[in-house]
Tab-separated table of C-alpha atoms in Angstrom:
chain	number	residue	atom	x	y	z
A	1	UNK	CA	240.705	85.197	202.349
A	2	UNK	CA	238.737	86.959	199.714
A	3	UNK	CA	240.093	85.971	196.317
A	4	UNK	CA	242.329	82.917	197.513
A	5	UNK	CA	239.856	80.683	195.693
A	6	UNK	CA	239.385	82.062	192.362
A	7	UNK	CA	244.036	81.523	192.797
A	8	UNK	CA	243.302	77.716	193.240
A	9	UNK	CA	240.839	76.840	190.784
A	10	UNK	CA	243.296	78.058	187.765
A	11	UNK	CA	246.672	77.072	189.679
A	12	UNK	CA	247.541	74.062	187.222
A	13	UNK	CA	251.699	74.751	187.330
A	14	UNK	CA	254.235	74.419	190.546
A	15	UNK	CA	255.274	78.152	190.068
A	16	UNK	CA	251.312	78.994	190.971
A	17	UNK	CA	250.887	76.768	194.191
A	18	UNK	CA	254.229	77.897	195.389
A	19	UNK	CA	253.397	81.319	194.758
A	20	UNK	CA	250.082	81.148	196.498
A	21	UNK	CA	251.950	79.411	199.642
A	22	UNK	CA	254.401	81.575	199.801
A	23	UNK	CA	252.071	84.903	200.583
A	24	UNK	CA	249.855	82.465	202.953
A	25	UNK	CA	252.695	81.814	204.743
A	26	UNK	CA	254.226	85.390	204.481
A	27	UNK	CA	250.733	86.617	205.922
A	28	UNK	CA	250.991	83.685	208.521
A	29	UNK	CA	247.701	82.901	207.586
A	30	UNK	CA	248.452	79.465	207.242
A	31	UNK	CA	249.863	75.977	208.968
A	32	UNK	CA	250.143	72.517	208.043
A	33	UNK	CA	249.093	69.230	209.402
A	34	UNK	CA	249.997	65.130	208.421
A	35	UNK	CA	247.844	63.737	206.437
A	36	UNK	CA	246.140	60.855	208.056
A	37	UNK	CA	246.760	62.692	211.446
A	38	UNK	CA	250.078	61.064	212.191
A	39	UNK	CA	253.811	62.218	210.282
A	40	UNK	CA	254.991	58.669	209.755
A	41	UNK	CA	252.680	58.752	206.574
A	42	UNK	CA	255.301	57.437	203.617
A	43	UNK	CA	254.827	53.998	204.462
A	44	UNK	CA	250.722	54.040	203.439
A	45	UNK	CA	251.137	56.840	200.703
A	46	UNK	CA	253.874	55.334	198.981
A	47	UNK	CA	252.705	51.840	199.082
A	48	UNK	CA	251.769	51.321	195.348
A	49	UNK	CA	254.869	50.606	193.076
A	50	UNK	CA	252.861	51.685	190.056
A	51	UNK	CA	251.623	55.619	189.660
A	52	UNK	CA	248.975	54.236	187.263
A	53	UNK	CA	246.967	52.480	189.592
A	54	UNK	CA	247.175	55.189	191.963
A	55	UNK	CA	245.448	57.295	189.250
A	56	UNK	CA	242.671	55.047	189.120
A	57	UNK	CA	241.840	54.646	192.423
A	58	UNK	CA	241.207	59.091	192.103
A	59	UNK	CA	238.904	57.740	189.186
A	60	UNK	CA	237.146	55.010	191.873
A	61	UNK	CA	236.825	57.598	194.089
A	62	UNK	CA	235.235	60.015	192.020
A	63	UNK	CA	232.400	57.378	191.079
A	64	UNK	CA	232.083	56.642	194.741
A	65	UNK	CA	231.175	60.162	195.317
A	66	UNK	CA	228.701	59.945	192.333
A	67	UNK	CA	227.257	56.719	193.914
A	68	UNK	CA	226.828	58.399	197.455
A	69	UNK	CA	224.838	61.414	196.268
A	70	UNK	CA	223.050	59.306	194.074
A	71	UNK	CA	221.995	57.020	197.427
A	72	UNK	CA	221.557	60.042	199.554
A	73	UNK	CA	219.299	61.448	197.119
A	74	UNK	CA	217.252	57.992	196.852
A	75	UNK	CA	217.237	57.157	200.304
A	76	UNK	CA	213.793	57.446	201.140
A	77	UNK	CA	212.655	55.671	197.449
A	78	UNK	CA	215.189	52.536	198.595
A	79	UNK	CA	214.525	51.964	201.931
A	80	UNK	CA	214.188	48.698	202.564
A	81	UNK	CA	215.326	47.599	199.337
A	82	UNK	CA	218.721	45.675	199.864
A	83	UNK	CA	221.609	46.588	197.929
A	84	UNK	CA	224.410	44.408	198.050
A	85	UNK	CA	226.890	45.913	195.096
A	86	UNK	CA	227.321	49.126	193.364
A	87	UNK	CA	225.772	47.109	190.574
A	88	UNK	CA	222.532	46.921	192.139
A	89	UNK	CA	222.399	50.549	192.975
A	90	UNK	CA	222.580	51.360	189.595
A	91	UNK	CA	220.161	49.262	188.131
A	92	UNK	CA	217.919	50.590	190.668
A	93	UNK	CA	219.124	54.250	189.982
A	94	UNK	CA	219.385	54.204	186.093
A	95	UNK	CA	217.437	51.412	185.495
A	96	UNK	CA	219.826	49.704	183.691
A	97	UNK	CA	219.675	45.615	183.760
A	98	UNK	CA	221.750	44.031	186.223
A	99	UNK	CA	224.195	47.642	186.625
A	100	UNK	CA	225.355	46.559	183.471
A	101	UNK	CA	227.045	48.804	180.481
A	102	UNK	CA	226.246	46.108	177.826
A	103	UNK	CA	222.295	46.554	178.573
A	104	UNK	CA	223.262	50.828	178.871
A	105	UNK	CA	222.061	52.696	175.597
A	106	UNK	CA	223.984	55.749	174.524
A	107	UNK	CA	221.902	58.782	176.525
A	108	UNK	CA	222.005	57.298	179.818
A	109	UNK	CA	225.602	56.632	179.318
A	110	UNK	CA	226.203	60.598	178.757
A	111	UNK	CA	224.123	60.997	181.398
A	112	UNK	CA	226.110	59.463	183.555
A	113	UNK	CA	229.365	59.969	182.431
A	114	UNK	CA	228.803	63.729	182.700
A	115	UNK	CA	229.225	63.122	186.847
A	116	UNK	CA	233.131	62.027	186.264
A	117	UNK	CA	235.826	63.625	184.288
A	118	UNK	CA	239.759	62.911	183.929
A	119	UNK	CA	241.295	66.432	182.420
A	120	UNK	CA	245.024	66.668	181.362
A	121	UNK	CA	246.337	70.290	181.601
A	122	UNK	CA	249.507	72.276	180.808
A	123	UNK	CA	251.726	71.799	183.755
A	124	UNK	CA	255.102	73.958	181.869
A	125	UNK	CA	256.310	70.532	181.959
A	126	UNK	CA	255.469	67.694	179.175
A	127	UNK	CA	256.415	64.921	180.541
A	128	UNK	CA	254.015	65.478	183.955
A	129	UNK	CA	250.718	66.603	183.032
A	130	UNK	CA	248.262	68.548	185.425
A	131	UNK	CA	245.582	66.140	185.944
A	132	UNK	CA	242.183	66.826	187.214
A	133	UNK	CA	240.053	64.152	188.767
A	134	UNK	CA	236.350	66.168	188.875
A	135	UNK	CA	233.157	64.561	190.220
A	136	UNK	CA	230.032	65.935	190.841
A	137	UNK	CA	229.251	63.569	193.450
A	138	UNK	CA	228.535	64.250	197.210
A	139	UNK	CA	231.200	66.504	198.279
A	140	UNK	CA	232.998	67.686	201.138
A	141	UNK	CA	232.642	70.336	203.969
A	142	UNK	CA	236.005	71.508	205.496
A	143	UNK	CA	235.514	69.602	208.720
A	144	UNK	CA	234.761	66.441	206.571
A	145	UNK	CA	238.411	66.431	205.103
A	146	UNK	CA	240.130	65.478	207.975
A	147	UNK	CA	238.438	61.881	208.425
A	148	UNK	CA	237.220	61.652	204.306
A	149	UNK	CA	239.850	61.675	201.425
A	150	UNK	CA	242.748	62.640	203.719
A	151	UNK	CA	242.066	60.183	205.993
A	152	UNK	CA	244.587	56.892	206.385
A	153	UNK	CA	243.519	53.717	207.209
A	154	UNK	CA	239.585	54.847	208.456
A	155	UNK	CA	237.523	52.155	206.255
A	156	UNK	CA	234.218	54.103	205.942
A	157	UNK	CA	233.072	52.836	203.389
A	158	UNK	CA	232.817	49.142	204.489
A	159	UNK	CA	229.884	48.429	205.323
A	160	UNK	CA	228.363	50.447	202.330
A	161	UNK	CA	227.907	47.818	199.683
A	162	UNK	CA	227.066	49.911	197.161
A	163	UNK	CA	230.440	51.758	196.869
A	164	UNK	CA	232.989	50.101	194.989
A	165	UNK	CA	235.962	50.994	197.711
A	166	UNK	CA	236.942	48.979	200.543
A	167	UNK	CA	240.656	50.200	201.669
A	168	UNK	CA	240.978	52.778	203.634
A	169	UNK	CA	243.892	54.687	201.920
A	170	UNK	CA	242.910	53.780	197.964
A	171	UNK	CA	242.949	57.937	197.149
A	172	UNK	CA	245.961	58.658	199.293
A	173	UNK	CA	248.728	56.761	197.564
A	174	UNK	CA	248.220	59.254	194.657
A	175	UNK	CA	249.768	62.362	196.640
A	176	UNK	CA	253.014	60.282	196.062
A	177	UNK	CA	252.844	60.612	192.080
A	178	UNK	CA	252.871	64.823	191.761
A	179	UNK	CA	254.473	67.856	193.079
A	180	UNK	CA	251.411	68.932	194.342
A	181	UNK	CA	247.764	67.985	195.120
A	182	UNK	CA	244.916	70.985	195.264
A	183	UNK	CA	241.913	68.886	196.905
A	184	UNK	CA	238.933	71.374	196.423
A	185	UNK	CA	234.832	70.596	197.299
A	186	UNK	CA	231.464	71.445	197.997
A	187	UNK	CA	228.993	69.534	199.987
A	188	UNK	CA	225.662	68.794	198.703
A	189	UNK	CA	222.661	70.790	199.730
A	190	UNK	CA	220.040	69.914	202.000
A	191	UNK	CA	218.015	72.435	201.211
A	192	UNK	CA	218.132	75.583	198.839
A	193	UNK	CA	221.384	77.697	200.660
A	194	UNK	CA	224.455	76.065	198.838
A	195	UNK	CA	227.627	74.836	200.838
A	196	UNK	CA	230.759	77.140	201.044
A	197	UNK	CA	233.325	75.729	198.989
A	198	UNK	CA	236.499	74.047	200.792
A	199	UNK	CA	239.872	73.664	199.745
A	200	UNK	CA	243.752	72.888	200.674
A	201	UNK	CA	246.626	71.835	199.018
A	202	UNK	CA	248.520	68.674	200.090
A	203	UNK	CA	252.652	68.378	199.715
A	204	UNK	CA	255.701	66.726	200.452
A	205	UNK	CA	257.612	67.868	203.199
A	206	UNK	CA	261.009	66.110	202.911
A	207	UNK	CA	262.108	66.977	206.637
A	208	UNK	CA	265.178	68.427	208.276
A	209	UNK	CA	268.125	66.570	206.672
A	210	UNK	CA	270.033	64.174	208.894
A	211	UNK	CA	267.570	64.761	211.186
A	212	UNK	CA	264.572	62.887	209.636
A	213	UNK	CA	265.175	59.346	208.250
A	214	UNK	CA	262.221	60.100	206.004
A	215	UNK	CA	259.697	62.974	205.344
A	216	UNK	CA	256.574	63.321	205.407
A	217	UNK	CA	252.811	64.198	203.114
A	218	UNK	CA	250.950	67.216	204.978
A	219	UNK	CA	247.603	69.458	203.930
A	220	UNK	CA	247.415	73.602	204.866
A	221	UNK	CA	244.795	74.704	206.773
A	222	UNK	CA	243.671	77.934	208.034
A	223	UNK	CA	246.092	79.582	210.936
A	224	UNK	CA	242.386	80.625	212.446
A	225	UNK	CA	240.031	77.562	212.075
A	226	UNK	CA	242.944	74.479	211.630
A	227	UNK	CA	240.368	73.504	209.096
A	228	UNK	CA	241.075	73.667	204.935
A	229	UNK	CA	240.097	77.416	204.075
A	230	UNK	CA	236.419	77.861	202.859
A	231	UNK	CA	235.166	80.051	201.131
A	232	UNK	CA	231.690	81.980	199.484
A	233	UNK	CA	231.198	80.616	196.145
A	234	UNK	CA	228.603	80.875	193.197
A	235	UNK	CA	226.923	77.773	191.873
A	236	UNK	CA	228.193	79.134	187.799
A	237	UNK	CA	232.265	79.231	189.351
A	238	UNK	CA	232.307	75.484	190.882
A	239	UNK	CA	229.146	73.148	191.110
A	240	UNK	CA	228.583	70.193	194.006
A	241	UNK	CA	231.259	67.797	194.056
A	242	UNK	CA	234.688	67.476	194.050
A	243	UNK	CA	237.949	68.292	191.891
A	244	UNK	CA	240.989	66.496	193.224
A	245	UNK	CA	244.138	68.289	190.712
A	246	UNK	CA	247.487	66.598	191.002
A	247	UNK	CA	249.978	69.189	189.936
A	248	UNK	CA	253.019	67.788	187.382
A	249	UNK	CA	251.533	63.900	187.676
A	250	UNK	CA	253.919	61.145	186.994
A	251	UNK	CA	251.218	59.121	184.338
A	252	UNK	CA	254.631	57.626	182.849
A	253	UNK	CA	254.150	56.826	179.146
A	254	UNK	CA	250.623	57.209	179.278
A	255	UNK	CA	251.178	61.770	178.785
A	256	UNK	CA	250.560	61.085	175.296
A	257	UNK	CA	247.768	62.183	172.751
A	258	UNK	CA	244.555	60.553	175.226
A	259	UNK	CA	242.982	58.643	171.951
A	260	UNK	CA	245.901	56.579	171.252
A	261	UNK	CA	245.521	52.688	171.143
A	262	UNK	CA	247.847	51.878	172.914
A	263	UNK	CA	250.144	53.979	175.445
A	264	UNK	CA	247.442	56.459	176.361
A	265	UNK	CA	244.704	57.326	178.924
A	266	UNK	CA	242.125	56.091	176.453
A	267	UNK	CA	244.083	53.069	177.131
A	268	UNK	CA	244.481	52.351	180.630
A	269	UNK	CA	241.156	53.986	181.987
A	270	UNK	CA	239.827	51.221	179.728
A	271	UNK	CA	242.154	48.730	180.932
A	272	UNK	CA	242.628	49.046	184.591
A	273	UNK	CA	238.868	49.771	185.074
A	274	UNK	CA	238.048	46.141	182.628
A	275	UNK	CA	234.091	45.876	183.484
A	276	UNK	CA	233.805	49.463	184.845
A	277	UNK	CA	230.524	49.595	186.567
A	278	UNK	CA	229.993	53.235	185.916
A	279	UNK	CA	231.412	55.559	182.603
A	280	UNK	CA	233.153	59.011	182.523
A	281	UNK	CA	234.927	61.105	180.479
A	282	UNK	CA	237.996	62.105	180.129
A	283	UNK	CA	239.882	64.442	177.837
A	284	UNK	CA	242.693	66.766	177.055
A	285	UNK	CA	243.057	70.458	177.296
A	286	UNK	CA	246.845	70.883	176.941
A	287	UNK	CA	247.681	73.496	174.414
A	288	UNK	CA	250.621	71.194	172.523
A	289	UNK	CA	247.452	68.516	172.104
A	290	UNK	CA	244.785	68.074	169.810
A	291	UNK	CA	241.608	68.941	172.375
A	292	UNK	CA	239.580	65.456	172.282
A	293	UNK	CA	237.278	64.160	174.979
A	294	UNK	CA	235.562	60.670	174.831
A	295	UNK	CA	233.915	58.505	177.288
A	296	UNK	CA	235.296	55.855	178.775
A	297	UNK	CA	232.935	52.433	179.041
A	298	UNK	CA	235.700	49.752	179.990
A	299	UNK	CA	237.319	47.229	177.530
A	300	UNK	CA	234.445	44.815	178.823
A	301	UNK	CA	231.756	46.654	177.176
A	302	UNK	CA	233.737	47.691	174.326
A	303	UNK	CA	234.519	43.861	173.516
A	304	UNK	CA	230.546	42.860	174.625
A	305	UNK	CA	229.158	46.021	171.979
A	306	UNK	CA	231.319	48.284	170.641
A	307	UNK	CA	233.760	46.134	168.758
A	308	UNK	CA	231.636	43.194	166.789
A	309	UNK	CA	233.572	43.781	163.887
A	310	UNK	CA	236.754	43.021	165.924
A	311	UNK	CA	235.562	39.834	168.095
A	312	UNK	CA	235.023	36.352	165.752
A	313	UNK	CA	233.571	34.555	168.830
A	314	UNK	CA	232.935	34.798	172.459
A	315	UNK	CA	231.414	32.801	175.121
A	316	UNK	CA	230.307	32.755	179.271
A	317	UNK	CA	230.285	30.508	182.094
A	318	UNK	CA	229.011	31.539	185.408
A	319	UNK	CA	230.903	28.914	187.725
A	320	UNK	CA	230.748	28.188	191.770
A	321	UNK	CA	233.818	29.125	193.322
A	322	UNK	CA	234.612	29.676	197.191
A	323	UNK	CA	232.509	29.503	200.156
A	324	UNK	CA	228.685	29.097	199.843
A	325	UNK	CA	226.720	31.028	197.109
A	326	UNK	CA	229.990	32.181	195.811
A	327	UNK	CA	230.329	32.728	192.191
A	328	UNK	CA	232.443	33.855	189.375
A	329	UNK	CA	231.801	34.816	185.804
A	330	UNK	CA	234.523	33.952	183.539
A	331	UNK	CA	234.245	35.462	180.030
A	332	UNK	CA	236.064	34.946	176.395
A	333	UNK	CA	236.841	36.474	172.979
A	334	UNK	CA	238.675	35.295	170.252
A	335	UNK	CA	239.373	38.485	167.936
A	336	UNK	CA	239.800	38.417	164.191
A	337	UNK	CA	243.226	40.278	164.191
A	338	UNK	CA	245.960	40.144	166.434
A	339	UNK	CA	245.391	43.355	167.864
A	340	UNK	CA	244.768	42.383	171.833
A	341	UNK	CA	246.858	44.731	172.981
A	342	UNK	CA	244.343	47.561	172.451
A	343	UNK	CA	242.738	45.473	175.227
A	344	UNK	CA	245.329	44.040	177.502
A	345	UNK	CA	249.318	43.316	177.625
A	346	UNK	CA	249.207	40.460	174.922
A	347	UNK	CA	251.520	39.089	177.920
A	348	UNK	CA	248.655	39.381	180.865
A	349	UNK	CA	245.544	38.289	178.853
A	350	UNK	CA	243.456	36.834	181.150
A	351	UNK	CA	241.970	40.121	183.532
A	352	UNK	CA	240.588	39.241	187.296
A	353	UNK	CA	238.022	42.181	188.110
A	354	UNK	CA	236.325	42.893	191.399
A	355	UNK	CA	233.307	45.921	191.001
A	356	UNK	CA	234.649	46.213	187.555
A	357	UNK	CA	238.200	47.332	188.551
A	358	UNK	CA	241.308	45.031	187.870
A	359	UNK	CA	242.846	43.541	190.576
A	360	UNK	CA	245.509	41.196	188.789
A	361	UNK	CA	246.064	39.452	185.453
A	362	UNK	CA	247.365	35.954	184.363
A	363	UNK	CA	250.008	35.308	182.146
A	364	UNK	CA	249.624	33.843	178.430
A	365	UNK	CA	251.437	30.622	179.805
A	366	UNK	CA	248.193	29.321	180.939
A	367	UNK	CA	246.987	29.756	177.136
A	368	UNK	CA	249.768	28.555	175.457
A	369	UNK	CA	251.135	25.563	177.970
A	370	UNK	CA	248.142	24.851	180.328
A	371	UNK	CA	245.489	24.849	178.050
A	372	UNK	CA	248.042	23.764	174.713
A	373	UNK	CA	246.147	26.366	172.497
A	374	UNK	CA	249.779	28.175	171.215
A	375	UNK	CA	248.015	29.938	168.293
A	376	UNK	CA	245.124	31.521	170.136
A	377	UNK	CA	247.965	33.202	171.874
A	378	UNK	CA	247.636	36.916	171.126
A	379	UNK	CA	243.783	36.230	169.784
A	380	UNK	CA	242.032	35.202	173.248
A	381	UNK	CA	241.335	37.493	175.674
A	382	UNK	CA	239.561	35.770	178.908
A	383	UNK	CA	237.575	37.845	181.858
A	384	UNK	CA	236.904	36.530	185.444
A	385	UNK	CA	234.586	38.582	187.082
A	386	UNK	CA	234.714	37.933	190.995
A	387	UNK	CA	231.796	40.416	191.895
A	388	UNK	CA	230.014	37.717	193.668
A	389	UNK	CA	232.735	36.033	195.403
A	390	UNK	CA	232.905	35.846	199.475
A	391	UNK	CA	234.812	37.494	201.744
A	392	UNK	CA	236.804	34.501	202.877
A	393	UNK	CA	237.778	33.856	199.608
A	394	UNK	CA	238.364	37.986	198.356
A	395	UNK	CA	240.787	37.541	201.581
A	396	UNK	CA	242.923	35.452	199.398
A	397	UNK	CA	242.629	36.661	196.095
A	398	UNK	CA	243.023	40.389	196.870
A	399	UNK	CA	245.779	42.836	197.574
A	400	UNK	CA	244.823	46.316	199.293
A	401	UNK	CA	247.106	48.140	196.351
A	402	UNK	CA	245.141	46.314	193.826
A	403	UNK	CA	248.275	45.699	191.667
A	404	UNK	CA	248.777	41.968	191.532
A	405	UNK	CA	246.615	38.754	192.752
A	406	UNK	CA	247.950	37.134	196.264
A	407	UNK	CA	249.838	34.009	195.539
A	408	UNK	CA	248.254	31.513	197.111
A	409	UNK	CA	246.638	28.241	197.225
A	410	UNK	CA	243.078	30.206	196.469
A	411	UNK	CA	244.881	31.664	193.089
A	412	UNK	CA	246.119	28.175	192.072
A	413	UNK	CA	242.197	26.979	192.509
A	414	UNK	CA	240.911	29.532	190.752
A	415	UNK	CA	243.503	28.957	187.473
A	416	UNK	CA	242.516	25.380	187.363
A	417	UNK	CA	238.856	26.846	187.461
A	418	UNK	CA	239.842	29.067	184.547
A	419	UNK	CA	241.673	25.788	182.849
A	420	UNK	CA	238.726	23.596	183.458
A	421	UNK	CA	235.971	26.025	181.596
A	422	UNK	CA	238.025	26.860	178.631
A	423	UNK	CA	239.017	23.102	178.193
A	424	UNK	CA	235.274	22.532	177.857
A	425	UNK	CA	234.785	24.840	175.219
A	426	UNK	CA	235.850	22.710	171.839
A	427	UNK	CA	235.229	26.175	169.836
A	428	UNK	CA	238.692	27.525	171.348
A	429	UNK	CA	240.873	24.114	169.904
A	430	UNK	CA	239.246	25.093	166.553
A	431	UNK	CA	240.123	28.498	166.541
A	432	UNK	CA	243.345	27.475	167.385
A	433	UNK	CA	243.800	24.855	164.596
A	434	UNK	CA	242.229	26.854	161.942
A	435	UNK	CA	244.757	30.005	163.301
A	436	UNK	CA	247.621	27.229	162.678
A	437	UNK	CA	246.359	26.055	159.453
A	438	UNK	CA	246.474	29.875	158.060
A	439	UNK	CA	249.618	30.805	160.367
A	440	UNK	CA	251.449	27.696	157.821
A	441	UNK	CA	249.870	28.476	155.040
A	442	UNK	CA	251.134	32.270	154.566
A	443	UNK	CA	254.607	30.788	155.505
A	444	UNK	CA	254.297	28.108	152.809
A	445	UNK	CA	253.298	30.839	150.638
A	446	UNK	CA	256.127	33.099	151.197
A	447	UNK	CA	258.780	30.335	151.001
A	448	UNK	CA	257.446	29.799	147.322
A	449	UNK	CA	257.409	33.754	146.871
A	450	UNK	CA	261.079	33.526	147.758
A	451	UNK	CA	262.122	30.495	146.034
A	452	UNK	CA	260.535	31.695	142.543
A	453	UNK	CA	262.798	34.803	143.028
């Protein structure tokens, strides 16, 4: 449908999708089909508890793309060359030491960080924000969709090492957190003729009451092709990739002003995405916000480089754990200030990452009672990096939502790891006592400020 396109690239409101449906299906020019294939499609979708993390797995799957084009594109130079992490593929892409941002110097990190952007957008309602999830990664042709990001359950990416997803429906559970989803790509060019550009829109369908226990997610396709609509675009109006826009997203307290320290997306980009193994923007067009937009390099890096001023010491341990060359890399800070919950919950410091993305947290009990360091509580902030651990052992460690660590005997192991490295380090029982020496001393003072009154 000539002009149907240029209507979904600036839909950002409710009022516009429905509006757009509403002559589509008024013209009969459209149906609509489950997501996944099948209508019992809640119980994947609506798995995660927390809209947040759905959020970042968009952001995951935007750096997948990135990765994929990038691998498609350096095929032929990497054949033969084994890559075993996303890590690797980067190092060999960018040449950046180990596919890590604390060897990355500021150009290549805007020159990668230009592939992904997070964009809030006027929705007509403040509390949801439009946001757009825009790679310029590999894309999508319209017959792609179907068993690519609205698939359920299909696992293509595991046996590609170099992408940081494993589960199947990562991408999916966000559908749950808007009103609506507008899903549109382009497929990257094999040769000079560009790739039409496909799109749909994915909703809710809440189902015929007291007829249907529950409802069900479902995309529109084309009455004609039963394929998402595609269309004949220029190059200037939407480059390779793919923008994923969830219409009136449920980001909870996080809708604020994006730079905030606390309570923002500066925030929890940096926090759920710890040791993020690739940067990206993100920023805020909303008319009732300041316009900002700053790139996002994971608290990791920001605690490694950015933020000397902040950190008084810090320390690593690379340390066996699990089944044959199975490692982990468990990492520490002691800031100056008490400010660690720019990083982390002051609650949750101690972050377990796999391919730079948090997959749980440990509570400050382990500081305070375990390791009987009470006054580094709120100053240490500790980082286990299971990159390099085995499958076996990931099978115990690791949710598919990502939202919380497996309780289990592998979990207890790998605190008593955790314990057993920090114990060694007498720098941290220092810190502490020289924390409790000051901590008494101010209160010493201020009793005598008092009693001179």
């Amino acid at each position: 449908m000539v002009g149907l396109f240029d209507k979904i690239i600036n839909a950002t409101k409710v009022v516009d999708i429905k509006d757009i449906i509403h002559n589509l299906e008024k013209d009969k020019m459209i149906r609509w089909k489950p997501v996944g294939g099948y209508d019992s499609n809640c119980g994947i979708i609506e798995m995660n508890s927390d809209p947040v993390s759905s959020m970042v797995e968009r952001i995951t799957n935007a750096i997948d793309a990135v990765l994929e084009k990038e691998f498609f594109i350096k095929q032929k130079e990497l054949n033969g060359i084994t890559i075993e992490s996303p890590r690797k593929l980067i190092e060999l892409i960018y040449g950046i030491k180990e596919g890590r941002l604390e060897n990355c110097d500021e150009k290549i990190f805007e020159l990668m960080a230009d592939n992904v952007s997070i964009i809030l957008r006027d929705s007509g309602n403040d509390d949801k924000p439009t946001v757009d999830f825009r790679d310029k990664g590999i894309g999508i042709k319209a017959d792609e969709f179907s068993d690519t990001i609205l698939s359920l359950n299909k696992g293509r990416k595991i046996k590609k090492l170099y992408l940081i997803g494993a589960y199947g429906q990562g991408g999916s559970t966000s559908f749950s957190t808007s009103v609506y989803t507008v899903i549109i790509s382009r497929k990257l060019s094999t040769d000079n003729n560009p790739e039409k550009v496909a799109f749909t829109i994915v909703r809710y369908n809440p189902g015929i009451l007291n007829v249907d226990k529950i409802g069900l997610y479902e995309y529109m396709v084309n009455s004609e092709t039963d394929l998402p609509f595609e269309e004949e675009v220029k190059l200037d109006k939407f480059k390779e990739g793919t923008l994923v826009r969830h219409i009136e997203m449920d980001i909870r307290k996080y809708k604020t002003v994006i730079t905030a320290p606390t309570s923002s997306l500066w925030y929890i980009t940096h926090h759920y995405l710890f040791d993020t193994i690739y940067p990206f923007w993100i920023e805020d067009k909303r008319s009732n916000k300041k316009n900002e937009r700053r790139i996002v390099k994971g608290n990791y890096r920001r605690l490694f480089n950015d933020d000397k001023q902040l950190v008084k010491y810090k320390k690593s341990a690379d340390i066996k754990f699990g089944n044959q060359n199975s490692k982990i890399k468990i990492t520490w800070w002691v800031l100056h200030d008490k400010k660690i919950n720019n990083y982390t919950s002051s609650s949750k410091p101690i972050i377990i990452t796999f391919n730079g993305q948090k997959h749980g947290d440990l509570d400050s009990s382990l500081i305070k009672k375990d390791l009987n360091l009470p006054y580094l509580d709120g100053y240490l902030i500790v980082h286990v990096n299971c990159d390099y651990i085995d499958a076996e052992t990931k099978r115990y460690l690791f949710a598919s939502t990502r939202e919380a660590i497996k309780q289990t005997e592998t979990l207890e192991k790998l605190k008593n790891t955790i314990i057993d490295v920090l114990k060694s380090d007498e720098m941290l029982r220092k810190y502490d006592s020289d924390i409790k020496s000051s901590f008494l001393k101010n209160m010493d003072e201020n009793i005598s400020k008092k009693n001179s009154k």
